[in-house]
Each structure stands twice: as C-alpha cells, then as structure tokens.
XYZ file of C-alpha atoms in Angstrom:
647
model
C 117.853 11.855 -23.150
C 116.339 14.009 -26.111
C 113.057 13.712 -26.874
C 111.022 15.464 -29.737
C 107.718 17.194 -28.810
C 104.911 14.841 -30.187
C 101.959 16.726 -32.278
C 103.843 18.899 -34.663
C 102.643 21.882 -36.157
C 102.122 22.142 -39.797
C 101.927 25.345 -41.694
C 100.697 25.249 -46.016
C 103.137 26.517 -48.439
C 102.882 26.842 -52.047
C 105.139 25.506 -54.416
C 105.250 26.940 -58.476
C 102.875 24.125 -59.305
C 100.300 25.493 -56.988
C 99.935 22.546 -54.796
C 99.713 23.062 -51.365
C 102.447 21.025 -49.539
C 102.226 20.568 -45.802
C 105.616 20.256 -43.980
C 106.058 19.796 -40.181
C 107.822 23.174 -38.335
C 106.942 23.163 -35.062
C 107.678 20.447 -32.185
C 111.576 19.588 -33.382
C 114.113 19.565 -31.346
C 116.805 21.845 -32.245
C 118.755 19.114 -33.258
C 116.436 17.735 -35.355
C 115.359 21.135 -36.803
C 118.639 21.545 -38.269
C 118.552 18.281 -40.320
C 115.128 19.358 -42.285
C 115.824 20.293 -45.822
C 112.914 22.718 -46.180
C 112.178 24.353 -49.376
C 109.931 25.535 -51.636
C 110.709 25.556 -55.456
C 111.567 28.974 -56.974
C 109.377 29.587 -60.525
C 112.142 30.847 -61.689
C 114.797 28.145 -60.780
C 116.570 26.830 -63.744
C 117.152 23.305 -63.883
C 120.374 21.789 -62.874
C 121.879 19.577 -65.337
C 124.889 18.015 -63.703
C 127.318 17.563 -61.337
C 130.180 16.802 -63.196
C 132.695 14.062 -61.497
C 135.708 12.535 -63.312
C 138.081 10.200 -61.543
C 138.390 10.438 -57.900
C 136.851 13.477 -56.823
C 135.956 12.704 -52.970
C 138.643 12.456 -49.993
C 138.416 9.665 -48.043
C 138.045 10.385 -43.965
C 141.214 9.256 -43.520
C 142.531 12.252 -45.567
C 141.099 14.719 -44.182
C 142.300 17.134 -41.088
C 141.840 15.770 -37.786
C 139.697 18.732 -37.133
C 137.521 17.901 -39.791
C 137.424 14.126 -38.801
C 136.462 14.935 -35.326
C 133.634 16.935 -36.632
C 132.550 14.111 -39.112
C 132.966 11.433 -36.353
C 131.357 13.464 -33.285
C 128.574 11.392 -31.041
C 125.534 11.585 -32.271
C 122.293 13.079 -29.924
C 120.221 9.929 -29.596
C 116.268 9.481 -29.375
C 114.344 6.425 -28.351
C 110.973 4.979 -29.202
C 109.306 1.890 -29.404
C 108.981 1.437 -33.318
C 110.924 3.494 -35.699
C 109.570 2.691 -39.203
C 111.754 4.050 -41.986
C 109.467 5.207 -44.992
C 106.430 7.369 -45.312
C 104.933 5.472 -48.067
C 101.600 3.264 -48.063
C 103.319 0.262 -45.816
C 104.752 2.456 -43.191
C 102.004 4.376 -42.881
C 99.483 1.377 -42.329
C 102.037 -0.269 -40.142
C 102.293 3.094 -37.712
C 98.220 3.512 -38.509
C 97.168 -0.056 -37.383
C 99.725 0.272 -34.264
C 98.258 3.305 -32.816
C 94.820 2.115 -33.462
C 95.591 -0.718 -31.250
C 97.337 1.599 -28.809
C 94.114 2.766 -27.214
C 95.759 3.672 -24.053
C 98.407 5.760 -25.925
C 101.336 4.055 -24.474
C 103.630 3.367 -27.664
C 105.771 6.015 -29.245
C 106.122 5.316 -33.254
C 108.187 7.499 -35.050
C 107.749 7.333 -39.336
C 110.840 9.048 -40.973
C 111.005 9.401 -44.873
C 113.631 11.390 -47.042
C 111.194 13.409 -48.865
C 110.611 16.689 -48.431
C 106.798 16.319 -48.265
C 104.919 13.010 -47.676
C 104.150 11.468 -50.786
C 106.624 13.676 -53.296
C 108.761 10.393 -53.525
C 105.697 7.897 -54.253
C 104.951 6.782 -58.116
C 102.421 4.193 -59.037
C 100.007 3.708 -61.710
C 97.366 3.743 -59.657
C 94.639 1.310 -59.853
C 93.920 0.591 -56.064
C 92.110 -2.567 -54.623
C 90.476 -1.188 -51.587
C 90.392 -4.378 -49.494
C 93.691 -3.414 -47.143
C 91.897 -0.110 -46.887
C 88.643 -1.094 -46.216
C 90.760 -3.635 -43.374
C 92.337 -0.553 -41.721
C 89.302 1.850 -41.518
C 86.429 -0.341 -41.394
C 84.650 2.576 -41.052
C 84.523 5.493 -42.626
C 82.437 9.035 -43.996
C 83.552 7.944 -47.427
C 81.816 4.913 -47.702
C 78.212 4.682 -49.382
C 74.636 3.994 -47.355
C 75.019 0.432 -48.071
C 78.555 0.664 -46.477
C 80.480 0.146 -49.614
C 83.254 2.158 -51.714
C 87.087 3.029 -50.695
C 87.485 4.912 -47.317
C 89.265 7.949 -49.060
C 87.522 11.090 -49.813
C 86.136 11.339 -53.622
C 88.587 14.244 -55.184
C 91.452 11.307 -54.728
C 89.946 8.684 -56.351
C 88.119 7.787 -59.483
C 86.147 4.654 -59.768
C 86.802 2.297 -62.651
C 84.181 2.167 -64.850
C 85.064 0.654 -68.296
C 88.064 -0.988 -69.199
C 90.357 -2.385 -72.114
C 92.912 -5.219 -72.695
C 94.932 -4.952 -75.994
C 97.483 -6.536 -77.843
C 99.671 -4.370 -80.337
C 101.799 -5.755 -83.542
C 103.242 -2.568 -85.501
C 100.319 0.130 -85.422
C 97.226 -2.640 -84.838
C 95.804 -3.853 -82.014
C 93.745 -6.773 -81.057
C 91.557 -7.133 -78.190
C 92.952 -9.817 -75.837
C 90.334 -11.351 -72.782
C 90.884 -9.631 -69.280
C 92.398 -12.213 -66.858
C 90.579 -12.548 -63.560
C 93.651 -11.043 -61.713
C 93.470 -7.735 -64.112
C 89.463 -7.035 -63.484
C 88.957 -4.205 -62.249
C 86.008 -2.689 -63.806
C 82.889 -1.389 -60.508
C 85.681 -3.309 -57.817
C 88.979 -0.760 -58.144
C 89.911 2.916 -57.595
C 92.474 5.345 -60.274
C 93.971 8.270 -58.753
C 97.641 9.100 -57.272
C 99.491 7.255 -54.893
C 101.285 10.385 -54.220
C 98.318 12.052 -52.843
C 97.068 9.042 -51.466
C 100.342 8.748 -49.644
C 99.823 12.479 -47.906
C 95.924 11.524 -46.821
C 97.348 8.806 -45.243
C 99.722 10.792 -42.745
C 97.580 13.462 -41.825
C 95.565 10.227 -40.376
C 98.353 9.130 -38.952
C 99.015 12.123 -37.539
C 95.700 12.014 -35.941
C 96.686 8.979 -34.208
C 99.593 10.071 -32.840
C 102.084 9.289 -35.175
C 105.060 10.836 -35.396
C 105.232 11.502 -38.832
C 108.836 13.389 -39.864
C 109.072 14.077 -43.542
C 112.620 15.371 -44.787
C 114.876 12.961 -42.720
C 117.267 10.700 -44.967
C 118.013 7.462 -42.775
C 121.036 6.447 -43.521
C 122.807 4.018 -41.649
C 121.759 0.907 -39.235
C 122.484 0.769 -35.582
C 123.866 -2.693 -34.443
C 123.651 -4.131 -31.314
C 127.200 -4.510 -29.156
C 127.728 -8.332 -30.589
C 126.128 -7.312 -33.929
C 123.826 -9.977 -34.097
C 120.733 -7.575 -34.020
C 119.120 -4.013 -34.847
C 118.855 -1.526 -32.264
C 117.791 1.473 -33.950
C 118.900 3.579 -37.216
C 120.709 7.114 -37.584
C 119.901 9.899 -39.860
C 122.381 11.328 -42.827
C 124.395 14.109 -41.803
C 123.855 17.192 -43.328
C 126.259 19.340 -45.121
C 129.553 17.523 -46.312
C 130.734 18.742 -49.617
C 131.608 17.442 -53.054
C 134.491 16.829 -51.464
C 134.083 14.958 -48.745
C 134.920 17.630 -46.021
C 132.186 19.509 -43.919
C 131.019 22.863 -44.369
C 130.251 25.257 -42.134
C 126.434 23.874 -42.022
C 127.109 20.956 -41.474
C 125.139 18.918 -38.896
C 125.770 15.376 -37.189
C 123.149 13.213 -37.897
C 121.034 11.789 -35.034
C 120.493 7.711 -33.623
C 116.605 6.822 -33.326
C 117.179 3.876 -30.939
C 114.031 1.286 -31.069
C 112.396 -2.180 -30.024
C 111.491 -2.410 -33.428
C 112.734 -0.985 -36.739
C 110.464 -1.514 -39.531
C 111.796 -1.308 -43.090
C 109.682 0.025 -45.370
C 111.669 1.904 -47.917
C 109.824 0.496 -51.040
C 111.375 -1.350 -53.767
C 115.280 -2.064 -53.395
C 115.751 0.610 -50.491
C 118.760 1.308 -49.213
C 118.757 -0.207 -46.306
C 116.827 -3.039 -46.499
C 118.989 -4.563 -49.132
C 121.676 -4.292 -46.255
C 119.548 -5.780 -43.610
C 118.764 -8.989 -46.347
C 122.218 -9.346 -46.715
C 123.422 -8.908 -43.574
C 120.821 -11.667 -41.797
C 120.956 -13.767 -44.918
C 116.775 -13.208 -45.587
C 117.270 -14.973 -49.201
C 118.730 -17.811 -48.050
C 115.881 -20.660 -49.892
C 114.380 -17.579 -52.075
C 114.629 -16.880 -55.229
C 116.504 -13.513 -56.498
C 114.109 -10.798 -56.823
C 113.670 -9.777 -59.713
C 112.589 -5.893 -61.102
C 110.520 -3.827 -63.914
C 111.163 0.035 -64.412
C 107.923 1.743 -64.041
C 107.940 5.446 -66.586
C 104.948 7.895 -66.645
C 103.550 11.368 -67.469
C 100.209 12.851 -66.292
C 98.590 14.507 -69.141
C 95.924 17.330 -68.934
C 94.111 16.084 -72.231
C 91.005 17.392 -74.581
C 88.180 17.037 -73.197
C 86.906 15.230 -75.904
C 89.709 12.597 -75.434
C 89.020 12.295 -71.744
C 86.954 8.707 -70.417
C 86.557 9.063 -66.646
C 86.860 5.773 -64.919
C 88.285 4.281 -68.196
C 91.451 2.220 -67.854
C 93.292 0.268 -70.269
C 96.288 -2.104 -70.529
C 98.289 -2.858 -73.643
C 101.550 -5.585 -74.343
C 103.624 -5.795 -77.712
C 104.457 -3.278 -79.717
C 107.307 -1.082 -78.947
C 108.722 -4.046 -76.978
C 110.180 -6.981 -78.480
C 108.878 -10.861 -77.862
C 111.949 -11.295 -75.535
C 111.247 -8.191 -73.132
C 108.589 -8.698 -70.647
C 106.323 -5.405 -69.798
C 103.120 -3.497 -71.182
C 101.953 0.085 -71.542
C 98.805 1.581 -70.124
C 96.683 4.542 -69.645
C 94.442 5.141 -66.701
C 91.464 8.209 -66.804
C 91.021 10.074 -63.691
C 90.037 13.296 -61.924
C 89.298 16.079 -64.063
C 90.605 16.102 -67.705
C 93.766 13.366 -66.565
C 95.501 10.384 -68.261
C 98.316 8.501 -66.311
C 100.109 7.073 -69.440
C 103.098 4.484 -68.908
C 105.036 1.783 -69.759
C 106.552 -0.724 -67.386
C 109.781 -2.180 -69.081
C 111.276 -6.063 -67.178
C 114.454 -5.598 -65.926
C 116.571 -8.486 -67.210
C 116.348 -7.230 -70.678
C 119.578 -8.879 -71.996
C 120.196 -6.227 -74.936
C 122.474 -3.397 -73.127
C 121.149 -1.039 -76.037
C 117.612 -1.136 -74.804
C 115.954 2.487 -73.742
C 113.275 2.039 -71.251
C 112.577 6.168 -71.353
C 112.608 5.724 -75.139
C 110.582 2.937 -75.437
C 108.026 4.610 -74.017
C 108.365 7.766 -76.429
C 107.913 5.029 -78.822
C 104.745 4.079 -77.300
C 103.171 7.244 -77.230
C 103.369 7.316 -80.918
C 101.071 4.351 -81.748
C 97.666 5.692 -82.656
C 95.971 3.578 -79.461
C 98.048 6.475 -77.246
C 98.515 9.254 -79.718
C 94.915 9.723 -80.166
C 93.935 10.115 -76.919
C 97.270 12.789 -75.499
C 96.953 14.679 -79.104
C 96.457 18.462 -78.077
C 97.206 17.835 -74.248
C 99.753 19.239 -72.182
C 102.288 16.765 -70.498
C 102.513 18.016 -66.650
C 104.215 15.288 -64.511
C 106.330 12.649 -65.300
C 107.942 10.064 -62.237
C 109.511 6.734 -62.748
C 110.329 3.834 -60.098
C 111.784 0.578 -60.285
C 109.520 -2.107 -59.017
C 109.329 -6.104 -57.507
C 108.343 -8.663 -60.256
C 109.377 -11.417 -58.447
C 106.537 -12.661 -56.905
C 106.232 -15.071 -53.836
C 109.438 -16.882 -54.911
C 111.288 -13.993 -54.228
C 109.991 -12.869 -50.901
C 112.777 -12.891 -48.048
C 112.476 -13.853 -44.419
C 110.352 -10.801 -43.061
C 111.970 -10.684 -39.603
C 115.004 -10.663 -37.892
C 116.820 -9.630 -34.587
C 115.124 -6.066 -33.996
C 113.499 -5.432 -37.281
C 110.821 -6.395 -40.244
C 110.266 -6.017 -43.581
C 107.825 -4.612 -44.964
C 105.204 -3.663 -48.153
C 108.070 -3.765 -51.121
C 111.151 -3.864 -49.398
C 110.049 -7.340 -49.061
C 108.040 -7.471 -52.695
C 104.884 -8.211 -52.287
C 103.551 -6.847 -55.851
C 100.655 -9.208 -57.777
C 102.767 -8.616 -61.303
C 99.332 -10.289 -63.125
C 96.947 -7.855 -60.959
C 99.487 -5.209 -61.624
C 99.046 -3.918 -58.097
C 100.894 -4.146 -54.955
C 99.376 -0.775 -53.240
C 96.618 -3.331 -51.536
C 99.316 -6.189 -50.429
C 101.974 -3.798 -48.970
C 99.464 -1.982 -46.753
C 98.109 -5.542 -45.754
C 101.522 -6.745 -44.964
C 102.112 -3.181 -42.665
C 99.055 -4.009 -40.606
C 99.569 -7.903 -39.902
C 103.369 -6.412 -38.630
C 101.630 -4.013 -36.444
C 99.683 -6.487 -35.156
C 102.406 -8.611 -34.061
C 104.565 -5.383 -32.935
C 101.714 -4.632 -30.552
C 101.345 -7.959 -29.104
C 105.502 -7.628 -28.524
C 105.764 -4.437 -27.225
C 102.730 -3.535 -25.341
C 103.637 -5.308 -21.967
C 106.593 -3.902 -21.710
C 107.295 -1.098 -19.912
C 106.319 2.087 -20.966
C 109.717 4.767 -22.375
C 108.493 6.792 -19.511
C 108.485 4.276 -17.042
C 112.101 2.852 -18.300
C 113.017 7.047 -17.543
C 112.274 7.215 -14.437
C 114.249 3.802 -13.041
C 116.817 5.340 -15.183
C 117.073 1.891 -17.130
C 118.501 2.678 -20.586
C 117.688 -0.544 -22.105
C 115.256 -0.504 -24.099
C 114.850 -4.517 -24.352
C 116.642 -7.238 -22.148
C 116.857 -9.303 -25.318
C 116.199 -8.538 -28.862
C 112.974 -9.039 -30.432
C 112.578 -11.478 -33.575
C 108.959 -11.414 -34.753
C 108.693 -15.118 -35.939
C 105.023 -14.456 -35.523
C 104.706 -12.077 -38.662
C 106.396 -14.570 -40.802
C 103.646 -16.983 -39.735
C 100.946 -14.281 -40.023
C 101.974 -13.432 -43.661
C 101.684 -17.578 -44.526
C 98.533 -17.014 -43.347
C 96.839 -14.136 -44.882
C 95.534 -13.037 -47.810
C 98.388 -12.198 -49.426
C 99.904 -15.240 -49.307
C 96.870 -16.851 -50.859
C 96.939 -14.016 -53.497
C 100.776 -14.339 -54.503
C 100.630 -18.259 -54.529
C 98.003 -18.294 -57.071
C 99.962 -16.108 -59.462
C 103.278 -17.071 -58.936
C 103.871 -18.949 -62.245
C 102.862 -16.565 -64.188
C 105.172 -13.451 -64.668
C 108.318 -16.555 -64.596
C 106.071 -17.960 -67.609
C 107.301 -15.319 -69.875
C 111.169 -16.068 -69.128
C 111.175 -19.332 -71.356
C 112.444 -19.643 -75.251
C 108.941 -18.144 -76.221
C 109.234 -15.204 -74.640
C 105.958 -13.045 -74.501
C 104.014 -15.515 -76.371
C 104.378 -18.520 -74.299
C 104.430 -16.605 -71.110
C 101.091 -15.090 -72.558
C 99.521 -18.568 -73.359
C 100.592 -20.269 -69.871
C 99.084 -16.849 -68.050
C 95.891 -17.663 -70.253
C 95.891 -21.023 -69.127
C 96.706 -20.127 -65.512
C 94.515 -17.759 -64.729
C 91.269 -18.825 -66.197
C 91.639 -22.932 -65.855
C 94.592 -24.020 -63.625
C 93.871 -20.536 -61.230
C 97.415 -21.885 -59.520
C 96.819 -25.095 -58.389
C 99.831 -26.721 -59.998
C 102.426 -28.797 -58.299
C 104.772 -27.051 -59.693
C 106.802 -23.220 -59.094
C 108.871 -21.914 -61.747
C 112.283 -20.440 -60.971
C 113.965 -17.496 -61.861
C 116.849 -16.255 -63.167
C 120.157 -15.011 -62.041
C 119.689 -11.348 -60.933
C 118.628 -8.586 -63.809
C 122.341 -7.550 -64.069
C 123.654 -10.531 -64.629
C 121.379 -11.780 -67.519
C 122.296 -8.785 -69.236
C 124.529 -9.463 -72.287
C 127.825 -7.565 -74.187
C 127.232 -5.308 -76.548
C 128.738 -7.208 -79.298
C 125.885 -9.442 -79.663
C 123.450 -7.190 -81.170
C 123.668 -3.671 -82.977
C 122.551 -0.313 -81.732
C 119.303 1.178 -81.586
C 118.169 4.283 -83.486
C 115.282 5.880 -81.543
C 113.378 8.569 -82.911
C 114.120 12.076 -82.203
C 111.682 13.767 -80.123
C 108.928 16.012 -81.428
C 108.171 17.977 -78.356
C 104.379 17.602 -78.546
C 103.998 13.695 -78.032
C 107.513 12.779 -77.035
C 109.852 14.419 -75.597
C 113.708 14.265 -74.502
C 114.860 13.282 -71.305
C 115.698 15.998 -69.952
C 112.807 17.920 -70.309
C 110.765 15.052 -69.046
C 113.458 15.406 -65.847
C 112.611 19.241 -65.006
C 108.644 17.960 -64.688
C 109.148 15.991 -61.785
C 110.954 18.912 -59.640
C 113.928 17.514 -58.835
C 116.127 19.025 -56.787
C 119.797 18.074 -54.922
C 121.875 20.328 -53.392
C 125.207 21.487 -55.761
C 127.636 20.941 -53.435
C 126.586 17.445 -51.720
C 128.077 14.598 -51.405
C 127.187 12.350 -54.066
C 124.899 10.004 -53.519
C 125.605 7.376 -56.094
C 128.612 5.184 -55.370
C 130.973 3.446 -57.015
C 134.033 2.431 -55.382
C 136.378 4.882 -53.976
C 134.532 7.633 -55.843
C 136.888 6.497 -58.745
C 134.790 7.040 -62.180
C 137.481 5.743 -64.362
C 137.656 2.742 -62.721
C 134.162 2.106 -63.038
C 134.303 3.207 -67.151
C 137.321 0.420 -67.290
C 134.908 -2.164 -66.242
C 132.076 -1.426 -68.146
C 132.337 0.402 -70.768
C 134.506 -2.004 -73.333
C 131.607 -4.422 -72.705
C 128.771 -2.653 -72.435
C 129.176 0.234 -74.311
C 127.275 3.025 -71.812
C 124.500 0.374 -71.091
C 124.114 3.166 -68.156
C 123.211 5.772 -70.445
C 120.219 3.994 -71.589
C 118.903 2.535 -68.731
C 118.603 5.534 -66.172
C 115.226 7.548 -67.089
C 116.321 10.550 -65.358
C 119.958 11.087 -67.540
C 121.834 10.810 -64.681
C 125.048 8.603 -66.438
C 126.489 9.797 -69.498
C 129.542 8.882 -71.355
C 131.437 12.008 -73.117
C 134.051 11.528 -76.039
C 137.090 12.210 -74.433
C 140.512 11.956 -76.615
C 142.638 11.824 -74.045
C 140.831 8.856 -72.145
C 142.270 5.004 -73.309
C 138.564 4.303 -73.648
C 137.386 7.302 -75.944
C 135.354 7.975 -73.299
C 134.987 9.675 -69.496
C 132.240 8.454 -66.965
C 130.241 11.678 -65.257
C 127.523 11.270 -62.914
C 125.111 14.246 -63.003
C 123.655 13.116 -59.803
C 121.496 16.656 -59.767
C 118.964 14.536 -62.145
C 118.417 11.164 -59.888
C 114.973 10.611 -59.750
C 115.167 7.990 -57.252
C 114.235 5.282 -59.500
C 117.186 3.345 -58.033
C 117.591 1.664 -61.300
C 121.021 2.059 -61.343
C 121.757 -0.025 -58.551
C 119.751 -2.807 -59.808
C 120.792 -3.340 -63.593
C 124.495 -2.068 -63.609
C 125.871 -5.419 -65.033
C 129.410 -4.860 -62.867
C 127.521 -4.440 -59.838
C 129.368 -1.144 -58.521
C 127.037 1.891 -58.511
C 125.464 1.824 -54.651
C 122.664 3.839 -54.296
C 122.603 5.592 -51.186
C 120.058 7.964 -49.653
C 120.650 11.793 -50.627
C 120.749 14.610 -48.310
C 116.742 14.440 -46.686
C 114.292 16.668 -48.648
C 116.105 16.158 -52.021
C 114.586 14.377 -55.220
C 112.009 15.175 -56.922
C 108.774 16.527 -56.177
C 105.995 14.651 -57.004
C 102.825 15.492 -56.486
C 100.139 13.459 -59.055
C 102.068 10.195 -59.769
C-alpha cells in the first residue's frame, strides 16, 4: 500500500509580485511528486491570450491507439486515510483543524487536497470577517487582547472596522440609506484577504498534523462496488494534450481511498454538483441560486486612504431589475478592495458584469477615492445567494458537504467566511465521533484487512447538528430577504421588505419565499431588448478585460486538455444552440474573456465559437449561467489558475 510521509517540508520561493509563497517539496511519494505543478511566475512571461479551438478538436479514447489507451486507462497507485477533504479553502481547513484538535491521541490520518498551486491563490472574497467561527476553533489564542477579545489571527492580516457607510446611488448622487442589523459591522468585524487568511490557516493545520497538499486537481469520485456510496476520490492525470493523447509526461493520476470524503470545493465545485446530483441532495430544496463577485485591490493616495472604513453601495450602474451592490473596504497599508457583486439570473443576455463594474468605478463615490492609485490585483468568483432554501442534504453514503459547496452565505450580512468554517467544524465533530473507534489504518495493515469500513458511513448526525446551530438560526432569519428582490418591484420592493424584515419582523414570519428556476433558465433571447454600449476604457480608472486578466497571474499549461466542456469537444455545435438566441451572451458574462465569438464568413452563423481557456479565472461562471446548459466546468491540470495573493 503507498503511503505519503506525513510532515512535509516547505521551502519559500518568490514569485514577480514579491510574495513569498510556501509550497510543500519534501515528504511525496514519487508518485505523488510527479503530479505537483510547481512553478514560479517568470517577470518576464507574456500573457497568454488563447487557446484557440474550433469544432471538434479532441479525440475521443476510443480513437486513440491501443497503446495510448492502455497508458490513459492504467491502474492507478492508491492511498488510504480516514478523511480526505477536497479543498484548501476556509471550510476544509476548519473541518481538518477541528478534527485533529479532537484527535489528541493522533490516531486519524486527514489528508486536505486543493488544485492551487499555493494555499489560498484560488480564494476571493471581499473580506469583512465575523470572527465568531474563529473565535469557536481557537478559543485561545496570542492574538487576542488582555480582556480576551479580538480575532485569533495575527494583526498584519486583518484590519478592524472602524467606520462605516450604507449608500444608495441614482445617476451620479447618492443617498444615505440606514445599516440593517445583519450589515453592522462597525468595532464587531475584521477587513483583510481571504487569500492570506486561507494560507495562515494551513500552516496551523499543518501544525496539527494535517496533511495539507496544495497543487493536486481532484478530479473524479470513487464509487463503491454497488455504487450506492463514496469510497474515496482520484486525482487528474497529468499531461494529456490538446488532443486528447498523452505526452511523454504524462502521469496516471492517483485514488485517495477514505471513510469520509468531505466536499468542500466552494461555490458550484466540480464535484460536489456531481455528488448532489448523483444522491438527489435537492430533492425538497430550492435551486440555488448565484451572484458573480468582481474586484481589484488598489494601492491608493494616501490622502484617499480610511483604515478600518468600509462601505456598501446599491443602484446605480445596475438597473431596478438586477439584484447586487458595489463596495469598497480600507485595509492594511494604503489598500481599497473595490467590487461589485452582480445576481445571476439577470434575464438581459447583453448584461456585462466586468463592465458594470468599470461603470461603477466611474461614479464620483468610487472615483474619488482610486483617483491617482495603482490597480494591483483583480479576482472574481461566483457565489451562493440562495440562502437556507437552497441548502441540500449535507450527507450521504461516504461523504459531506461542506462551507459553500452546500451555500451557506448570509446574502443580507454579505458574509459566508464565518458560516462555512462553522459548518467545517460541526462535520468534524461528527466525523470524529464516527471514525475514532474504529480501528486505527495501521492496525487495519497489519491484519492485512483492506477494508476500510464494513459498511458505509452516512453522517445523519451533521444534518441534525447544522438544524441545530448557529447557522441555522442565522440563515432562517434572513431567508426572505435576498428572494424579496425577485418580485415585479425589483430592487425597490426587495429593498422595502429587507427594511421591514430586518429591523421589525427580524424573520419571524410564517411564511418562506421561493425561488426561481435556475439563473440560466430565467435568462431571456436577445430579441427582447437592444444591445449595450459600454464605455471604452480609460486605462487609469477602468480598464479592459484583458488587462484586468494578466493581474491575477493566471496561468494554464498550452498544450492541456481543455478544461471547459461542451459536448464532444464540438464548438460548432455549441454556437448552433446558442448563438441565434443569445447572441454571445457568453462573451459578456465570463470576467476573465475566456468565450469569444469571431466573424467568420464561412460559418452559417457569421460566427465561430473559441474558448481561450488560458484566461479561466476559475470563476466557474460559465457553468452556471450558460442558458443551454452545455459548458461543464471541470478541474484544470493542479497548480493552474490564477495566482492570487490579496483577494
């Protein structure tokens, strides 16, 4: 049986932007090694536009050599632990945290795996961070004040919030609008980047004993014999061309056989959207439903610069029938997170989120404050909206959901950092009281029993856990209000009912508004409304997407397989069904310029499809808004994606 060394190494690199990255190198297997997709970004790398695709491009297995089918279909090496959580971001890492606190007498083996090359390069959030999860997890800590108070992180991460804003924008005004309860956050919350945050977090894991493996794409789910439960999950393979076919690099992925897989890929991941499909987690829940998160990181003047100040706008650029808001958060030395977060089910295909927020930047309430800065990051990330209504099942045969791959984001508090960690540790809790009188990996070893379990595991007990907790309380009490803004009066009515809500009914309503169908399908043809002019860039304030892509660091190999879907591989198919409809709806809604329709006079349509797949952010947009359904988003080689390192 192979078995990976526990307590990795790590050795400090530096990338261009002069942040030191840690990444594991020492305590791999060999097998493992050669799956890591080290690399440090060259200052002088130019940035790769596209990878151009038109028609069918790939070969399907069955066409290829039987040589090269063997080689894509040889048995994978296989590892085995007691949890396997798949994500490195703030979920996973409280889940594995909380377990190995527990674990006093060392006995469990939890393994974290997460695509990106460094923990925390694939995390964006805004972020304002409740420290009650936190504060749960490390009730003690150096961090916190004489009278025991504060956030248990250390003080160059975070930036208390010490003044704050609510506004409401028509054209160039704005109007102060009261701060709901939910949205306080003024002497109680923390600004500073998830992203870093994220890393923290692992090198405490990592204390713990944690087996923390950055760099490793998961992408496929091990079924049990009957397939009626999860046994474990396999890394990508690495190295199949363009094309389909191997290269000489390439390398099997390997099977990471558990009692317990935890999912906790963020919003919409990959594999959790299978595992909710496959065991039916919806069935009595409402469809989830998404926003599309955009923001820079601005070094600004310091006369423009309000530590601790945070702010929150709605209106103006968006319409009254598109739900979202911009904001702008002051942290750390000299920075401004400034964002917009755009709903979803937007029914107007010719809607920009990316420039709707160049838009935004322009009103004076922005402009004045990034005037004379210097953009340095940008990120964006889809995100849950749905609120309690759309929270799935959290368990099934050999596996849990959790943080957003279930959805547990407050849309009013405009947080979900706080609830996702929560939701980690109650799952740990549970995992513990599973797994811990079994016995040990060791002990199965040495009776040479390779079973792991006689009989799958399905943690009811987190599911009643959740019901219980905190969160629960917290979602319930807000869960009419982001569906208030889906009725006939749009932002207005869904602002008025949130009023009411929040400061007089505080929830307790008989009553739970629905949703609607999923964001694709609300969207609308093309022929209802007329398209949209946005301004052209001025390369001080706002800028064009593509330069806003080369600050995040994004990187994929050239010759990869591509790792956004559509049926067969066949582009033209997927142009037939939605571009005469549409009209390039996917142009406009990926931030990152990954789609792109090109004038084509040879094409029936006018038009040819390419995917420049080189650009994907991650966002995993795409997957969620296409209205025909057909673009799967599927995990990249590990280590590819962008680099993020403030967002």
């Amino acid at each position: 049986m192979l078995r990976i060394a526990r307590g990795p190494l790590r050795q400090t690199v530096k990338t261009s932007t002069n942040v030191l990255c840690k990444k594991k190198t020492a305590g791999l297997t060999s097998s493992l090694m050669s799956q890591r997709y080290f690399m440090t970004i060259s200052e002088n790398r130019g940035f790769h536009h596209s990878c151009k695709l038109s028609g069918s491009a790939e070969l399907p297995l069955h066409d290829c050599s039987s040589e090269e089918q063997a080689i894509l279909t040889q048995e994978r090496a296989v590892d085995k632990v007691d949890v396997c959580i798949v994500g490195g971001g703030p979920s996973g890492l409280a889940t594995a945290i909380k377990l190995k606190q527990l674990d006093s007498d060392e006995k469990l083996r939890v393994v974290v795996l997460e695509k990106s090359a460094d923990i925390g390069s694939h995390i964006v959030s805004g972020v304002i961070m409740d420290p009650k999860a936190l504060r749960e997890l490390f009730p003690e800590s150096e961090y916190y004040d004489e009278n025991g108070q504060g956030i248990p992180l250390p003080p160059e991460l975070v930036t208390k919030v010490v003044n704050e804003d609510f506004k409401y924008f028509m054209g160039n005004l704005s109007f102060p609008v009261p701060t709901p309860p939910q949205m306080t956050n003024k002497n109680k919350n923390y600004v500073g980047s998830l992203s870093q945050i994220a890393s923290y977090l692992a090198e405490r894991a990592e204390e713990l004993g944690v087996e923390v493996y950055p760099g490793i794409s998961v992408s496929d789910i091990i079924y049990s014999e009957d397939d009626q439960s999860v046994i474990g999950v396999a890394t990508k393979d690495m190295g199949i061309s363009r094309s389909g076919k191997p290269k000489e690099t390439f390398e099997r992925g390997m099977e990471f056989r558990a009692r317990q897989t935890v999912f906790a890929e963020g919003c919409h991941g990959s594999l959790s959207k299978q595992v909710i499909k496959k065991f039916d987690l919806r069935k009595g829940r409402q469809n989830q439903s998404y926003g599309l998160g955009i923001k820079e990181v601005w070094e600004v003047q310091p006369e423009n610069f309000r530590k601790g100040f945070i702010s929150h706008t709605m209106g103006y650029p968006l319409s009254n029938n598109i739900y979202g808001g911009g904001f702008q958060y002051h942290f750390g030395d000299n920075l401004v997170t400034v964002g917009l977060v755009v709903g979803l089910d937007y029914k107007n295909p010719y809607i920009s989120p990316y420039q709707e927020f160049q838009k935004l930047k322009q009103h004076p309430y922005y402009k004045n404050i990034l005037r004379g800065g210097k953009c340095i990051s940008y990120a964006a990330r889809a995100l849950n909206e749905g609120g309690l209504q759309a929270v799935p099942k959290l368990h099934f045969p050999g596996g849990l959901l959790v943080g957003a791959s279930a959805g547990f984001m407050n849309v009013p508090k405009i947080k979900g950092t706080h609830t996702a960690m929560k939701s980690g540790m109650l799952a740990a809790e549970k995992l513990y009281e599973a797994i811990s009188p079994l016995p040990s990996l060791d002990e199965l070893e040495e009776s040479e029993n390779k079973q792991l379990l006689e009989r799958p595991i399905d943690l009811e007990s987190y599911e009643s856990a959740f019901k219980n907790s905190w969160i629960y309380e917290e979602l319930y009490s807000v869960r009419n209000m982001r569906p208030s803004f889906n009725s006939p009066f749009g932002t207005y009515g869904g602002m008025v009912y949130s009023g009411l809500d929040s400061f007089i009914l505080k929830g307790r309503t008989p009553w739970t508004f629905g949703f609607h169908e999923s964001d694709a399908a609300v969207t609308e043809s093309a022929d209802k409304y007329k398209p949209i002019e946005y301004p052209k860039p001025d390369g001080e304030i706002t800028f064009d997407i593509l330069t806003s892509v080369s600050r995040t660091g994004t990187y994929h190999n050239e010759d990869e397989k591509c790792h956004l879907r559509v049926p067969d591989q066949d582009l033209q198919r997927h142009a037939e069904a939605a571009y005469p409809k549409f009209k390039g709806i996917e142009n406009r809604f990926c931030p990152a310029g990954v789609y792109e329709y090109i004038k084509d006079e040879n094409s029936p349509l006018g038009v040819k499809f390419q995917i420049n797949s080189q650009n994907c952010i991650h966002c995993k947009t795409c997957d969620i808004k296409v209205p025909t359904q057909d673009i799967d988003w599927v995990v990249p080689e590990g280590g590819g994606g962008p680099k993020y390192s403030l967002t």
